[in-house]
XYZ file of C-alpha atoms in Angstrom:
179
model
C 95.302 98.347 143.776
C 97.911 96.741 146.023
C 96.328 98.353 149.105
C 92.896 97.024 148.127
C 94.229 93.497 147.561
C 96.206 93.479 150.822
C 93.163 94.795 152.697
C 90.943 92.119 151.156
C 93.415 89.384 152.077
C 93.434 90.574 155.686
C 89.679 91.170 155.952
C 88.414 88.197 153.936
C 91.097 85.466 153.970
C 88.556 82.766 152.995
C 87.239 84.674 149.984
C 87.143 82.833 146.642
C 88.627 85.898 144.928
C 91.538 86.010 147.367
C 92.217 82.290 147.038
C 92.108 82.689 143.228
C 94.638 85.557 143.349
C 96.958 83.622 145.654
C 96.698 80.382 143.659
C 97.306 82.263 140.377
C 100.549 83.722 141.680
C 101.650 80.373 143.148
C 100.810 78.645 139.867
C 103.287 80.847 137.961
C 106.283 79.408 139.820
C 108.621 77.545 137.494
C 109.664 74.328 139.209
C 110.368 70.649 138.577
C 107.626 68.963 136.592
C 108.002 65.273 137.415
C 104.360 64.308 137.095
C 101.116 65.434 135.556
C 100.020 66.502 139.045
C 102.986 68.924 139.146
C 102.063 70.228 135.699
C 98.437 70.782 136.760
C 99.413 72.403 140.054
C 101.856 74.803 138.443
C 100.405 74.972 134.941
C 101.167 78.647 134.296
C 104.777 78.126 135.331
C 104.987 74.976 133.208
C 103.522 76.806 130.234
C 106.051 79.622 130.692
C 108.910 77.134 131.040
C 107.936 75.346 127.827
C 107.520 78.623 125.933
C 110.963 79.827 127.032
C 112.384 76.463 126.013
C 110.729 76.889 122.586
C 112.053 80.452 122.326
C 115.628 79.428 123.188
C 115.545 76.629 120.587
C 115.068 79.240 117.851
C 117.716 80.580 115.505
C 119.637 83.748 116.422
C 117.249 85.669 114.151
C 114.294 84.111 116.020
C 115.809 85.177 119.324
C 115.972 88.748 118.074
C 112.748 89.001 116.034
C 110.651 86.166 117.431
C 109.010 83.217 115.772
C 105.853 84.949 114.565
C 102.303 85.174 115.845
C 101.413 81.734 114.518
C 103.987 79.913 116.637
C 102.526 77.401 119.055
C 104.198 76.089 122.182
C 104.712 72.337 122.359
C 103.958 71.301 125.937
C 105.599 67.913 125.374
C 102.585 66.152 126.866
C 98.827 66.359 126.628
C 97.251 68.654 129.200
C 93.525 68.998 129.853
C 92.626 72.633 129.128
C 88.919 73.276 129.522
C 87.218 70.345 127.814
C 90.081 69.507 125.448
C 93.410 67.772 125.861
C 96.062 69.817 124.096
C 99.735 69.363 123.400
C 100.223 72.536 121.345
C 98.982 75.862 122.672
C 98.803 79.152 120.757
C 98.165 81.498 123.705
C 100.027 81.782 127.005
C 99.036 83.165 130.391
C 102.404 84.877 130.810
C 102.280 87.843 128.426
C 106.018 88.429 128.596
C 106.792 84.876 127.473
C 104.077 85.205 124.815
C 105.609 88.416 123.494
C 109.167 87.106 123.658
C 108.263 83.986 121.675
C 106.283 85.857 119.037
C 108.175 89.145 118.723
C 111.587 88.252 120.124
C 113.854 90.308 122.304
C 113.565 93.312 119.989
C 109.763 93.310 120.285
C 109.953 93.171 124.074
C 112.488 96.009 124.135
C 110.459 98.195 121.741
C 107.298 97.612 123.750
C 109.146 98.572 126.943
C 110.357 101.769 125.260
C 106.745 102.510 124.263
C 105.598 102.186 127.888
C 108.499 104.309 129.136
C 107.565 107.022 126.633
C 104.042 107.100 128.003
C 105.475 107.609 131.500
C 107.417 110.552 130.085
C 104.301 112.307 128.702
C 104.023 114.793 131.541
C 100.726 116.437 132.381
C 100.253 120.102 131.536
C 97.383 121.131 133.821
C 95.203 119.727 136.616
C 92.894 117.823 134.289
C 95.760 116.204 132.404
C 97.440 115.463 135.755
C 94.356 113.533 136.863
C 94.220 111.615 133.572
C 97.994 111.023 133.761
C 97.610 109.469 137.215
C 94.851 107.152 136.002
C 96.887 106.255 132.921
C 100.024 105.452 134.918
C 98.011 103.326 137.351
C 96.497 101.519 134.353
C 99.935 100.832 132.896
C 101.245 99.546 136.235
C 98.179 97.325 136.518
C 98.776 95.984 133.000
C 102.462 95.361 133.711
C 101.701 93.253 136.793
C 98.671 91.430 135.421
C 100.506 90.623 132.182
C 102.609 88.131 134.120
C 99.543 86.093 135.123
C 96.856 86.697 132.458
C 98.614 88.087 129.384
C 96.866 91.436 129.797
C 98.790 93.139 126.999
C 96.955 90.949 124.515
C 93.581 90.188 126.096
C 90.312 91.784 125.071
C 89.378 92.240 128.738
C 92.049 94.928 129.075
C 90.998 96.800 125.941
C 89.459 99.632 127.965
C 92.774 100.347 129.667
C 94.579 100.425 126.309
C 91.951 102.813 124.974
C 92.449 105.053 128.009
C 96.220 105.055 127.451
C 95.763 105.931 123.774
C 93.260 108.659 124.616
C 95.720 110.170 127.095
C 98.467 110.220 124.457
C 96.182 112.033 121.991
C 94.907 114.399 124.705
C 98.418 115.491 125.734
C 99.491 116.029 122.116
C 96.409 118.172 121.437
C 97.023 120.182 124.619
C 100.643 120.802 123.575
C 99.558 121.988 120.110
C 96.875 124.247 121.571
C 99.422 125.908 123.888
C 101.919 126.579 121.093
């Protein structure tokens, strides 16, 4: 995926897709937010900053277990999102900040352990090796895109999650069949 993106940047530097990718990564930078222009220019970073601020204002139990899936982030100011000005937002672009706020440090750690365990499900034959490679690439893609578009929790990434689940079931069935 990285090779394709780098190639596209070099071959088509004026492409709308490339400018969208570059602006999305620049927008995630957490910086000083002195004006509404700064907030709009770096909205994803601002949103992440405010969610981390909300997370850190929680109790010690909230820091460990999160503040629940109903917790909204107070942006401290009204921001035009789509057609609506909002001060409280329920969903974040940064999936890690989203997960940390809702599930706490323990949730983030357990989810990381889950992903590591998938990496450890070694292929048994050539077919499972091929599926393993696709699965690992899917996980890596999810890990990187989660920073910008909350891919762990978006319906657009459902196919990748289904592939990961199918691989886990496939390997377990192969292990049972060989025993």
